[in-house]
Amino acid sequence: MRAISATQRICGRCRLHAQTTSPPIAVVSPTAINLHALTTRPRNPATHQTRRFTQRPSLASSPPSSSSSAAAEANAAPKTAPSPPQTLYSFFPQTLPDGPPPGGHFPINLRSLRAEFLRLQSRHHPDLHPASSKPQAEATSAAVNDAYKTLSNPLLRAQYLLSLQGVDVANDETLKVEEPELLMVVLEAHETIEEARSPADLDALTAENEERIRRCEEVLEEAFREHDLERAKREAVRLRYWVNVRGAVSDWEEGKPAVLQH
């Protein structure tokens, strides 16, 4: 007896139903398989994102360095003119580096002051500058002249320093020294100048008067250092007498009357 398979046991009607309801099997060609997709690992999104943000920035987008920014700001900033001297002492930084009292001294080395004055004048003389800068040179030269004239004279120097403190001694004609001894010395100096017949007759008076001026400068040095303006004011008035005697001796001519201003 011949063996019957399981398929043969199914009746023809059932076999027909199975053939019509089963889905067709798709046949995949070996050439259609993407071998690169099977052998390549997928990218890590986080790693890819990090690499994208850590790329080296281009030179065009790099921020400017601090030095280049500072240089650009310096070039863009408007250039301002140098500030004027704060005091007359500022014109002579080599002779008067410490400035006016109390930082500096009241007595001044007049030889050093004149040497620096001549150097400044040779530098700022208007004839040495082109026409475009000549007005500025003339103004500077005049200011240097005024500073030298004031600081080289102890009386004008004292009056100037007091004016910086708001004390006007130069224009106050009522300020006088009520000292009989001082007035007597001034009268004797006047007689000596009147009676002189030659410059040699005034040598002793000149030496005595210069010593009085030196002592006044010492008193003013101490007064300005201690900021004793009242004492400095009194000594400036006293100094005015001795400076006037010096001027009368300097202007002496035989037969010319001596004039002492008080």
JSON list of N, CA and C in Angstrom, two decimals, residues 5-80:
[
{"chain": "A", "resi": 5, "resn": "SER", "atom": "N", "xyz": [1.28, 11.39, 1.91]},
{"chain": "A", "resi": 5, "resn": "SER", "atom": "CA", "xyz": [1.89, 12.52, 2.68]},
{"chain": "A", "resi": 5, "resn": "SER", "atom": "C", "xyz": [0.81, 13.36, 3.30]},
{"chain": "A", "resi": 6, "resn": "ALA", "atom": "N", "xyz": [1.27, 14.26, 4.21]},
{"chain": "A", "resi": 6, "resn": "ALA", "atom": "CA", "xyz": [0.31, 15.13, 4.90]},
{"chain": "A", "resi": 6, "resn": "ALA", "atom": "C", "xyz": [-0.38, 16.04, 3.94]},
{"chain": "A", "resi": 7, "resn": "THR", "atom": "N", "xyz": [0.34, 16.42, 2.90]},
{"chain": "A", "resi": 7, "resn": "THR", "atom": "CA", "xyz": [-0.28, 17.31, 1.92]},
{"chain": "A", "resi": 7, "resn": "THR", "atom": "C", "xyz": [-1.34, 16.60, 1.12]},
{"chain": "A", "resi": 8, "resn": "GLN", "atom": "N", "xyz": [-1.07, 15.35, 0.86]},
{"chain": "A", "resi": 8, "resn": "GLN", "atom": "CA", "xyz": [-2.02, 14.60, 0.07]},
{"chain": "A", "resi": 8, "resn": "GLN", "atom": "C", "xyz": [-3.27, 14.30, 0.86]},
{"chain": "A", "resi": 9, "resn": "ARG", "atom": "N", "xyz": [-3.16, 14.29, 2.25]},
{"chain": "A", "resi": 9, "resn": "ARG", "atom": "CA", "xyz": [-4.33, 14.00, 3.05]},
{"chain": "A", "resi": 9, "resn": "ARG", "atom": "C", "xyz": [-5.34, 15.14, 2.98]},
{"chain": "A", "resi": 10, "resn": "ILE", "atom": "N", "xyz": [-4.84, 16.39, 2.66]},
{"chain": "A", "resi": 10, "resn": "ILE", "atom": "CA", "xyz": [-5.75, 17.54, 2.60]},
{"chain": "A", "resi": 10, "resn": "ILE", "atom": "C", "xyz": [-6.58, 17.43, 1.34]},
{"chain": "A", "resi": 11, "resn": "CYS", "atom": "N", "xyz": [-7.78, 17.74, 1.53]},
{"chain": "A", "resi": 11, "resn": "CYS", "atom": "CA", "xyz": [-8.67, 17.63, 0.38]},
{"chain": "A", "resi": 11, "resn": "CYS", "atom": "C", "xyz": [-8.38, 18.71, -0.62]},
{"chain": "A", "resi": 12, "resn": "GLY", "atom": "N", "xyz": [-8.85, 18.57, -1.75]},
{"chain": "A", "resi": 12, "resn": "GLY", "atom": "CA", "xyz": [-8.59, 19.54, -2.81]},
{"chain": "A", "resi": 12, "resn": "GLY", "atom": "C", "xyz": [-9.16, 20.90, -2.52]},
{"chain": "A", "resi": 13, "resn": "ARG", "atom": "N", "xyz": [-10.29, 20.95, -1.86]},
{"chain": "A", "resi": 13, "resn": "ARG", "atom": "CA", "xyz": [-10.91, 22.25, -1.54]},
{"chain": "A", "resi": 13, "resn": "ARG", "atom": "C", "xyz": [-10.08, 23.04, -0.56]},
{"chain": "A", "resi": 14, "resn": "CYS", "atom": "N", "xyz": [-9.57, 22.33, 0.47]},
{"chain": "A", "resi": 14, "resn": "CYS", "atom": "CA", "xyz": [-8.73, 23.03, 1.48]},
{"chain": "A", "resi": 14, "resn": "CYS", "atom": "C", "xyz": [-7.41, 23.48, 0.88]},
{"chain": "A", "resi": 15, "resn": "ARG", "atom": "N", "xyz": [-6.87, 22.64, 0.02]},
{"chain": "A", "resi": 15, "resn": "ARG", "atom": "CA", "xyz": [-5.60, 23.01, -0.60]},
{"chain": "A", "resi": 15, "resn": "ARG", "atom": "C", "xyz": [-5.76, 24.24, -1.47]},
{"chain": "A", "resi": 16, "resn": "LEU", "atom": "N", "xyz": [-6.86, 24.35, -2.14]},
{"chain": "A", "resi": 16, "resn": "LEU", "atom": "CA", "xyz": [-7.12, 25.52, -2.97]},
{"chain": "A", "resi": 16, "resn": "LEU", "atom": "C", "xyz": [-7.27, 26.77, -2.11]},
{"chain": "A", "resi": 17, "resn": "HIS", "atom": "N", "xyz": [-7.92, 26.61, -0.96]},
{"chain": "A", "resi": 17, "resn": "HIS", "atom": "CA", "xyz": [-8.10, 27.77, -0.05]},
{"chain": "A", "resi": 17, "resn": "HIS", "atom": "C", "xyz": [-6.76, 28.25, 0.52]},
{"chain": "A", "resi": 18, "resn": "ALA", "atom": "N", "xyz": [-5.88, 27.33, 0.82]},
{"chain": "A", "resi": 18, "resn": "ALA", "atom": "CA", "xyz": [-4.57, 27.70, 1.38]},
{"chain": "A", "resi": 18, "resn": "ALA", "atom": "C", "xyz": [-3.73, 28.44, 0.36]},
{"chain": "A", "resi": 19, "resn": "GLN", "atom": "N", "xyz": [-3.80, 28.09, -0.87]},
{"chain": "A", "resi": 19, "resn": "GLN", "atom": "CA", "xyz": [-3.00, 28.74, -1.91]},
{"chain": "A", "resi": 19, "resn": "GLN", "atom": "C", "xyz": [-3.47, 30.17, -2.17]},
{"chain": "A", "resi": 20, "resn": "THR", "atom": "N", "xyz": [-4.77, 30.40, -2.02]},
{"chain": "A", "resi": 20, "resn": "THR", "atom": "CA", "xyz": [-5.29, 31.74, -2.33]},
{"chain": "A", "resi": 20, "resn": "THR", "atom": "C", "xyz": [-5.16, 32.71, -1.18]},
{"chain": "A", "resi": 21, "resn": "THR", "atom": "N", "xyz": [-5.01, 32.26, 0.08]},
{"chain": "A", "resi": 21, "resn": "THR", "atom": "CA", "xyz": [-4.95, 33.16, 1.25]},
{"chain": "A", "resi": 21, "resn": "THR", "atom": "C", "xyz": [-3.54, 33.39, 1.76]},
{"chain": "A", "resi": 22, "resn": "SER", "atom": "N", "xyz": [-2.53, 32.61, 1.48]},
{"chain": "A", "resi": 22, "resn": "SER", "atom": "CA", "xyz": [-1.16, 32.79, 1.99]},
{"chain": "A", "resi": 22, "resn": "SER", "atom": "C", "xyz": [-0.48, 33.92, 1.25]},
{"chain": "A", "resi": 23, "resn": "PRO", "atom": "N", "xyz": [0.22, 34.84, 1.96]},
{"chain": "A", "resi": 23, "resn": "PRO", "atom": "CA", "xyz": [0.92, 35.98, 1.30]},
{"chain": "A", "resi": 23, "resn": "PRO", "atom": "C", "xyz": [2.11, 35.50, 0.51]},
{"chain": "A", "resi": 24, "resn": "PRO", "atom": "N", "xyz": [2.39, 36.16, -0.55]},
{"chain": "A", "resi": 24, "resn": "PRO", "atom": "CA", "xyz": [3.53, 35.73, -1.36]},
{"chain": "A", "resi": 24, "resn": "PRO", "atom": "C", "xyz": [4.84, 36.03, -0.65]},
{"chain": "A", "resi": 25, "resn": "ILE", "atom": "N", "xyz": [5.78, 35.18, -0.84]},
{"chain": "A", "resi": 25, "resn": "ILE", "atom": "CA", "xyz": [7.10, 35.34, -0.21]},
{"chain": "A", "resi": 25, "resn": "ILE", "atom": "C", "xyz": [7.97, 36.16, -1.14]},
{"chain": "A", "resi": 26, "resn": "ALA", "atom": "N", "xyz": [8.51, 37.31, -0.57]},
{"chain": "A", "resi": 26, "resn": "ALA", "atom": "CA", "xyz": [9.36, 38.19, -1.39]},
{"chain": "A", "resi": 26, "resn": "ALA", "atom": "C", "xyz": [10.75, 37.64, -1.47]},
{"chain": "A", "resi": 27, "resn": "VAL", "atom": "N", "xyz": [11.25, 37.62, -2.64]},
{"chain": "A", "resi": 27, "resn": "VAL", "atom": "CA", "xyz": [12.59, 37.10, -2.88]},
{"chain": "A", "resi": 27, "resn": "VAL", "atom": "C", "xyz": [13.54, 38.27, -3.01]},
{"chain": "A", "resi": 28, "resn": "VAL", "atom": "N", "xyz": [14.52, 38.34, -2.14]},
{"chain": "A", "resi": 28, "resn": "VAL", "atom": "CA", "xyz": [15.48, 39.46, -2.10]},
{"chain": "A", "resi": 28, "resn": "VAL", "atom": "C", "xyz": [16.72, 39.07, -2.84]},
{"chain": "A", "resi": 29, "resn": "SER", "atom": "N", "xyz": [17.09, 39.91, -3.76]},
{"chain": "A", "resi": 29, "resn": "SER", "atom": "CA", "xyz": [18.30, 39.64, -4.52]},
{"chain": "A", "resi": 29, "resn": "SER", "atom": "C", "xyz": [19.51, 40.01, -3.70]},
{"chain": "A", "resi": 30, "resn": "PRO", "atom": "N", "xyz": [20.55, 39.21, -3.76]},
{"chain": "A", "resi": 30, "resn": "PRO", "atom": "CA", "xyz": [21.78, 39.53, -2.99]},
{"chain": "A", "resi": 30, "resn": "PRO", "atom": "C", "xyz": [22.36, 40.88, -3.36]},
{"chain": "A", "resi": 31, "resn": "THR", "atom": "N", "xyz": [22.16, 41.33, -4.57]},
{"chain": "A", "resi": 31, "resn": "THR", "atom": "CA", "xyz": [22.74, 42.62, -4.98]},
{"chain": "A", "resi": 31, "resn": "THR", "atom": "C", "xyz": [22.03, 43.80, -4.37]},
{"chain": "A", "resi": 32, "resn": "ALA", "atom": "N", "xyz": [20.80, 43.60, -3.87]},
{"chain": "A", "resi": 32, "resn": "ALA", "atom": "CA", "xyz": [20.03, 44.71, -3.29]},
{"chain": "A", "resi": 32, "resn": "ALA", "atom": "C", "xyz": [20.37, 44.97, -1.85]},
{"chain": "A", "resi": 33, "resn": "ILE", "atom": "N", "xyz": [21.18, 44.12, -1.22]},
{"chain": "A", "resi": 33, "resn": "ILE", "atom": "CA", "xyz": [21.52, 44.30, 0.19]},
{"chain": "A", "resi": 33, "resn": "ILE", "atom": "C", "xyz": [22.62, 45.35, 0.32]},
{"chain": "A", "resi": 34, "resn": "ASN", "atom": "N", "xyz": [22.43, 46.35, 1.21]},
{"chain": "A", "resi": 34, "resn": "ASN", "atom": "CA", "xyz": [23.43, 47.41, 1.44]},
{"chain": "A", "resi": 34, "resn": "ASN", "atom": "C", "xyz": [24.46, 46.89, 2.41]},
{"chain": "A", "resi": 35, "resn": "LEU", "atom": "N", "xyz": [25.56, 46.39, 1.84]},
{"chain": "A", "resi": 35, "resn": "LEU", "atom": "CA", "xyz": [26.61, 45.84, 2.69]},
{"chain": "A", "resi": 35, "resn": "LEU", "atom": "C", "xyz": [27.25, 46.91, 3.56]},
{"chain": "A", "resi": 36, "resn": "HIS", "atom": "N", "xyz": [27.35, 48.20, 3.08]},
{"chain": "A", "resi": 36, "resn": "HIS", "atom": "CA", "xyz": [27.96, 49.29, 3.87]},
{"chain": "A", "resi": 36, "resn": "HIS", "atom": "C", "xyz": [27.15, 49.58, 5.13]},
{"chain": "A", "resi": 37, "resn": "ALA", "atom": "N", "xyz": [25.80, 49.47, 5.00]},
{"chain": "A", "resi": 37, "resn": "ALA", "atom": "CA", "xyz": [24.95, 49.72, 6.16]},
{"chain": "A", "resi": 37, "resn": "ALA", "atom": "C", "xyz": [25.10, 48.63, 7.19]},
{"chain": "A", "resi": 38, "resn": "LEU", "atom": "N", "xyz": [25.40, 47.39, 6.75]},
{"chain": "A", "resi": 38, "resn": "LEU", "atom": "CA", "xyz": [25.54, 46.29, 7.70]},
{"chain": "A", "resi": 38, "resn": "LEU", "atom": "C", "xyz": [26.88, 46.31, 8.40]},
{"chain": "A", "resi": 39, "resn": "THR", "atom": "N", "xyz": [27.90, 46.84, 7.74]},
{"chain": "A", "resi": 39, "resn": "THR", "atom": "CA", "xyz": [29.26, 46.78, 8.31]},
{"chain": "A", "resi": 39, "resn": "THR", "atom": "C", "xyz": [29.68, 48.07, 8.99]},
{"chain": "A", "resi": 40, "resn": "THR", "atom": "N", "xyz": [28.96, 49.20, 8.81]},
{"chain": "A", "resi": 40, "resn": "THR", "atom": "CA", "xyz": [29.33, 50.50, 9.41]},
{"chain": "A", "resi": 40, "resn": "THR", "atom": "C", "xyz": [28.48, 50.77, 10.62]},
{"chain": "A", "resi": 41, "resn": "ARG", "atom": "N", "xyz": [29.18, 51.16, 11.74]},
{"chain": "A", "resi": 41, "resn": "ARG", "atom": "CA", "xyz": [28.43, 51.47, 12.97]},
{"chain": "A", "resi": 41, "resn": "ARG", "atom": "C", "xyz": [27.77, 52.83, 12.84]},
{"chain": "A", "resi": 42, "resn": "PRO", "atom": "N", "xyz": [26.59, 52.96, 13.39]},
{"chain": "A", "resi": 42, "resn": "PRO", "atom": "CA", "xyz": [25.91, 54.27, 13.31]},
{"chain": "A", "resi": 42, "resn": "PRO", "atom": "C", "xyz": [26.66, 55.32, 14.13]},
{"chain": "A", "resi": 43, "resn": "ARG", "atom": "N", "xyz": [26.57, 56.58, 13.69]},
{"chain": "A", "resi": 43, "resn": "ARG", "atom": "CA", "xyz": [27.24, 57.68, 14.39]},
{"chain": "A", "resi": 43, "resn": "ARG", "atom": "C", "xyz": [26.57, 57.96, 15.73]},
{"chain": "A", "resi": 44, "resn": "ASN", "atom": "N", "xyz": [27.44, 58.37, 16.69]},
{"chain": "A", "resi": 44, "resn": "ASN", "atom": "CA", "xyz": [26.92, 58.79, 17.99]},
{"chain": "A", "resi": 44, "resn": "ASN", "atom": "C", "xyz": [26.48, 60.25, 17.88]},
{"chain": "A", "resi": 45, "resn": "PRO", "atom": "N", "xyz": [25.20, 60.54, 18.05]},
{"chain": "A", "resi": 45, "resn": "PRO", "atom": "CA", "xyz": [24.74, 61.94, 17.87]},
{"chain": "A", "resi": 45, "resn": "PRO", "atom": "C", "xyz": [25.45, 62.91, 18.79]},
{"chain": "A", "resi": 46, "resn": "ALA", "atom": "N", "xyz": [25.73, 62.48, 20.03]},
{"chain": "A", "resi": 46, "resn": "ALA", "atom": "CA", "xyz": [26.38, 63.40, 20.97]},
{"chain": "A", "resi": 46, "resn": "ALA", "atom": "C", "xyz": [27.79, 63.74, 20.53]},
{"chain": "A", "resi": 47, "resn": "THR", "atom": "N", "xyz": [28.51, 62.68, 20.04]},
{"chain": "A", "resi": 47, "resn": "THR", "atom": "CA", "xyz": [29.88, 62.91, 19.58]},
{"chain": "A", "resi": 47, "resn": "THR", "atom": "C", "xyz": [29.89, 63.81, 18.36]},
{"chain": "A", "resi": 48, "resn": "HIS", "atom": "N", "xyz": [28.98, 63.60, 17.47]},
{"chain": "A", "resi": 48, "resn": "HIS", "atom": "CA", "xyz": [28.91, 64.44, 16.28]},
{"chain": "A", "resi": 48, "resn": "HIS", "atom": "C", "xyz": [28.60, 65.89, 16.63]},
{"chain": "A", "resi": 49, "resn": "GLN", "atom": "N", "xyz": [27.71, 66.08, 17.59]},
{"chain": "A", "resi": 49, "resn": "GLN", "atom": "CA", "xyz": [27.36, 67.44, 18.00]},
{"chain": "A", "resi": 49, "resn": "GLN", "atom": "C", "xyz": [28.56, 68.14, 18.63]},
{"chain": "A", "resi": 50, "resn": "THR", "atom": "N", "xyz": [29.32, 67.41, 19.47]},
{"chain": "A", "resi": 50, "resn": "THR", "atom": "CA", "xyz": [30.48, 68.01, 20.13]},
{"chain": "A", "resi": 50, "resn": "THR", "atom": "C", "xyz": [31.54, 68.42, 19.13]},
{"chain": "A", "resi": 51, "resn": "ARG", "atom": "N", "xyz": [31.78, 67.56, 18.15]},
{"chain": "A", "resi": 51, "resn": "ARG", "atom": "CA", "xyz": [32.78, 67.89, 17.15]},
{"chain": "A", "resi": 51, "resn": "ARG", "atom": "C", "xyz": [32.38, 69.11, 16.35]},
{"chain": "A", "resi": 52, "resn": "ARG", "atom": "N", "xyz": [31.09, 69.27, 16.13]},
{"chain": "A", "resi": 52, "resn": "ARG", "atom": "CA", "xyz": [30.66, 70.40, 15.34]},
{"chain": "A", "resi": 52, "resn": "ARG", "atom": "C", "xyz": [30.91, 71.72, 16.07]},
{"chain": "A", "resi": 53, "resn": "PHE", "atom": "N", "xyz": [30.76, 71.72, 17.41]},
{"chain": "A", "resi": 53, "resn": "PHE", "atom": "CA", "xyz": [30.93, 72.95, 18.17]},
{"chain": "A", "resi": 53, "resn": "PHE", "atom": "C", "xyz": [32.36, 73.19, 18.60]},
{"chain": "A", "resi": 54, "resn": "THR", "atom": "N", "xyz": [33.23, 72.22, 18.47]},
{"chain": "A", "resi": 54, "resn": "THR", "atom": "CA", "xyz": [34.63, 72.40, 18.87]},
{"chain": "A", "resi": 54, "resn": "THR", "atom": "C", "xyz": [35.53, 72.61, 17.68]},
{"chain": "A", "resi": 55, "resn": "GLN", "atom": "N", "xyz": [34.95, 72.94, 16.55]},
{"chain": "A", "resi": 55, "resn": "GLN", "atom": "CA", "xyz": [35.78, 73.23, 15.40]},
{"chain": "A", "resi": 55, "resn": "GLN", "atom": "C", "xyz": [36.54, 74.52, 15.62]},
{"chain": "A", "resi": 56, "resn": "ARG", "atom": "N", "xyz": [37.73, 74.60, 15.09]},
{"chain": "A", "resi": 56, "resn": "ARG", "atom": "CA", "xyz": [38.57, 75.80, 15.24]},
{"chain": "A", "resi": 56, "resn": "ARG", "atom": "C", "xyz": [37.94, 76.96, 14.50]},
{"chain": "A", "resi": 57, "resn": "PRO", "atom": "N", "xyz": [37.76, 78.09, 15.20]},
{"chain": "A", "resi": 57, "resn": "PRO", "atom": "CA", "xyz": [37.16, 79.25, 14.52]},
{"chain": "A", "resi": 57, "resn": "PRO", "atom": "C", "xyz": [38.10, 79.80, 13.47]},
{"chain": "A", "resi": 58, "resn": "SER", "atom": "N", "xyz": [37.51, 80.37, 12.48]},
{"chain": "A", "resi": 58, "resn": "SER", "atom": "CA", "xyz": [38.30, 80.94, 11.40]},
{"chain": "A", "resi": 58, "resn": "SER", "atom": "C", "xyz": [38.96, 82.22, 11.87]},
{"chain": "A", "resi": 59, "resn": "LEU", "atom": "N", "xyz": [40.02, 82.65, 11.19]},
{"chain": "A", "resi": 59, "resn": "LEU", "atom": "CA", "xyz": [40.73, 83.86, 11.55]},
{"chain": "A", "resi": 59, "resn": "LEU", "atom": "C", "xyz": [39.86, 85.09, 11.38]},
{"chain": "A", "resi": 60, "resn": "ALA", "atom": "N", "xyz": [38.94, 85.04, 10.45]},
{"chain": "A", "resi": 60, "resn": "ALA", "atom": "CA", "xyz": [38.10, 86.21, 10.22]},
{"chain": "A", "resi": 60, "resn": "ALA", "atom": "C", "xyz": [37.15, 86.47, 11.37]},
{"chain": "A", "resi": 61, "resn": "SER", "atom": "N", "xyz": [36.73, 85.38, 12.07]},
{"chain": "A", "resi": 61, "resn": "SER", "atom": "CA", "xyz": [35.76, 85.56, 13.14]},
{"chain": "A", "resi": 61, "resn": "SER", "atom": "C", "xyz": [36.39, 85.63, 14.51]},
{"chain": "A", "resi": 62, "resn": "SER", "atom": "N", "xyz": [37.75, 85.52, 14.62]},
{"chain": "A", "resi": 62, "resn": "SER", "atom": "CA", "xyz": [38.39, 85.54, 15.93]},
{"chain": "A", "resi": 62, "resn": "SER", "atom": "C", "xyz": [38.35, 86.95, 16.49]},
{"chain": "A", "resi": 63, "resn": "PRO", "atom": "N", "xyz": [38.10, 87.09, 17.82]},
{"chain": "A", "resi": 63, "resn": "PRO", "atom": "CA", "xyz": [38.02, 88.43, 18.42]},
{"chain": "A", "resi": 63, "resn": "PRO", "atom": "C", "xyz": [39.38, 89.09, 18.44]},
{"chain": "A", "resi": 64, "resn": "PRO", "atom": "N", "xyz": [39.45, 90.43, 18.35]},
{"chain": "A", "resi": 64, "resn": "PRO", "atom": "CA", "xyz": [40.74, 91.13, 18.37]},
{"chain": "A", "resi": 64, "resn": "PRO", "atom": "C", "xyz": [41.39, 91.02, 19.73]},
{"chain": "A", "resi": 65, "resn": "SER", "atom": "N", "xyz": [42.71, 91.00, 19.74]},
{"chain": "A", "resi": 65, "resn": "SER", "atom": "CA", "xyz": [43.44, 90.91, 21.00]},
{"chain": "A", "resi": 65, "resn": "SER", "atom": "C", "xyz": [43.31, 92.21, 21.77]},
{"chain": "A", "resi": 66, "resn": "SER", "atom": "N", "xyz": [43.65, 92.16, 23.08]},
{"chain": "A", "resi": 66, "resn": "SER", "atom": "CA", "xyz": [43.53, 93.34, 23.92]},
{"chain": "A", "resi": 66, "resn": "SER", "atom": "C", "xyz": [44.48, 94.43, 23.48]},
{"chain": "A", "resi": 67, "resn": "SER", "atom": "N", "xyz": [45.69, 94.03, 23.03]},
{"chain": "A", "resi": 67, "resn": "SER", "atom": "CA", "xyz": [46.66, 95.04, 22.61]},
{"chain": "A", "resi": 67, "resn": "SER", "atom": "C", "xyz": [46.20, 95.77, 21.37]},
{"chain": "A", "resi": 68, "resn": "SER", "atom": "N", "xyz": [45.63, 95.00, 20.40]},
{"chain": "A", "resi": 68, "resn": "SER", "atom": "CA", "xyz": [45.15, 95.66, 19.19]},
{"chain": "A", "resi": 68, "resn": "SER", "atom": "C", "xyz": [43.96, 96.53, 19.48]},
{"chain": "A", "resi": 69, "resn": "SER", "atom": "N", "xyz": [43.10, 96.12, 20.44]},
{"chain": "A", "resi": 69, "resn": "SER", "atom": "CA", "xyz": [41.95, 96.95, 20.80]},
{"chain": "A", "resi": 69, "resn": "SER", "atom": "C", "xyz": [42.41, 98.24, 21.45]},
{"chain": "A", "resi": 70, "resn": "ALA", "atom": "N", "xyz": [43.41, 98.14, 22.34]},
{"chain": "A", "resi": 70, "resn": "ALA", "atom": "CA", "xyz": [43.92, 99.35, 23.00]},
{"chain": "A", "resi": 70, "resn": "ALA", "atom": "C", "xyz": [44.55, 100.29, 21.99]},
{"chain": "A", "resi": 71, "resn": "ALA", "atom": "N", "xyz": [45.28, 99.72, 21.02]},
{"chain": "A", "resi": 71, "resn": "ALA", "atom": "CA", "xyz": [45.90, 100.57, 20.01]},
{"chain": "A", "resi": 71, "resn": "ALA", "atom": "C", "xyz": [44.85, 101.26, 19.16]},
{"chain": "A", "resi": 72, "resn": "ALA", "atom": "N", "xyz": [43.77, 100.52, 18.84]},
{"chain": "A", "resi": 72, "resn": "ALA", "atom": "CA", "xyz": [42.71, 101.12, 18.04]},
{"chain": "A", "resi": 72, "resn": "ALA", "atom": "C", "xyz": [42.02, 102.24, 18.79]},
{"chain": "A", "resi": 73, "resn": "GLU", "atom": "N", "xyz": [41.79, 102.03, 20.11]},
{"chain": "A", "resi": 73, "resn": "GLU", "atom": "CA", "xyz": [41.16, 103.08, 20.90]},
{"chain": "A", "resi": 73, "resn": "GLU", "atom": "C", "xyz": [42.05, 104.29, 21.03]},
{"chain": "A", "resi": 74, "resn": "ALA", "atom": "N", "xyz": [43.37, 104.05, 21.16]},
{"chain": "A", "resi": 74, "resn": "ALA", "atom": "CA", "xyz": [44.30, 105.18, 21.29]},
{"chain": "A", "resi": 74, "resn": "ALA", "atom": "C", "xyz": [44.33, 106.00, 20.01]},
{"chain": "A", "resi": 75, "resn": "ASN", "atom": "N", "xyz": [44.27, 105.29, 18.86]},
{"chain": "A", "resi": 75, "resn": "ASN", "atom": "CA", "xyz": [44.28, 106.01, 17.59]},
{"chain": "A", "resi": 75, "resn": "ASN", "atom": "C", "xyz": [42.97, 106.75, 17.36]},
{"chain": "A", "resi": 76, "resn": "ALA", "atom": "N", "xyz": [41.87, 106.16, 17.87]},
{"chain": "A", "resi": 76, "resn": "ALA", "atom": "CA", "xyz": [40.57, 106.79, 17.65]},
{"chain": "A", "resi": 76, "resn": "ALA", "atom": "C", "xyz": [40.34, 107.95, 18.59]},
{"chain": "A", "resi": 77, "resn": "ALA", "atom": "N", "xyz": [40.99, 107.93, 19.79]},
{"chain": "A", "resi": 77, "resn": "ALA", "atom": "CA", "xyz": [40.77, 108.99, 20.77]},
{"chain": "A", "resi": 77, "resn": "ALA", "atom": "C", "xyz": [41.36, 110.30, 20.27]},
{"chain": "A", "resi": 78, "resn": "PRO", "atom": "N", "xyz": [40.68, 111.40, 20.48]},
{"chain": "A", "resi": 78, "resn": "PRO", "atom": "CA", "xyz": [41.22, 112.69, 20.03]},
{"chain": "A", "resi": 78, "resn": "PRO", "atom": "C", "xyz": [42.44, 113.09, 20.84]},
{"chain": "A", "resi": 79, "resn": "LYS", "atom": "N", "xyz": [43.42, 113.64, 20.17]},
{"chain": "A", "resi": 79, "resn": "LYS", "atom": "CA", "xyz": [44.64, 114.07, 20.83]},
{"chain": "A", "resi": 79, "resn": "LYS", "atom": "C", "xyz": [44.41, 115.42, 21.50]},
{"chain": "A", "resi": 80, "resn": "THR", "atom": "N", "xyz": [44.78, 115.49, 22.78]},
{"chain": "A", "resi": 80, "resn": "THR", "atom": "CA", "xyz": [44.60, 116.72, 23.54]},
{"chain": "A", "resi": 80, "resn": "THR", "atom": "C", "xyz": [45.94, 117.41, 23.72]}
]
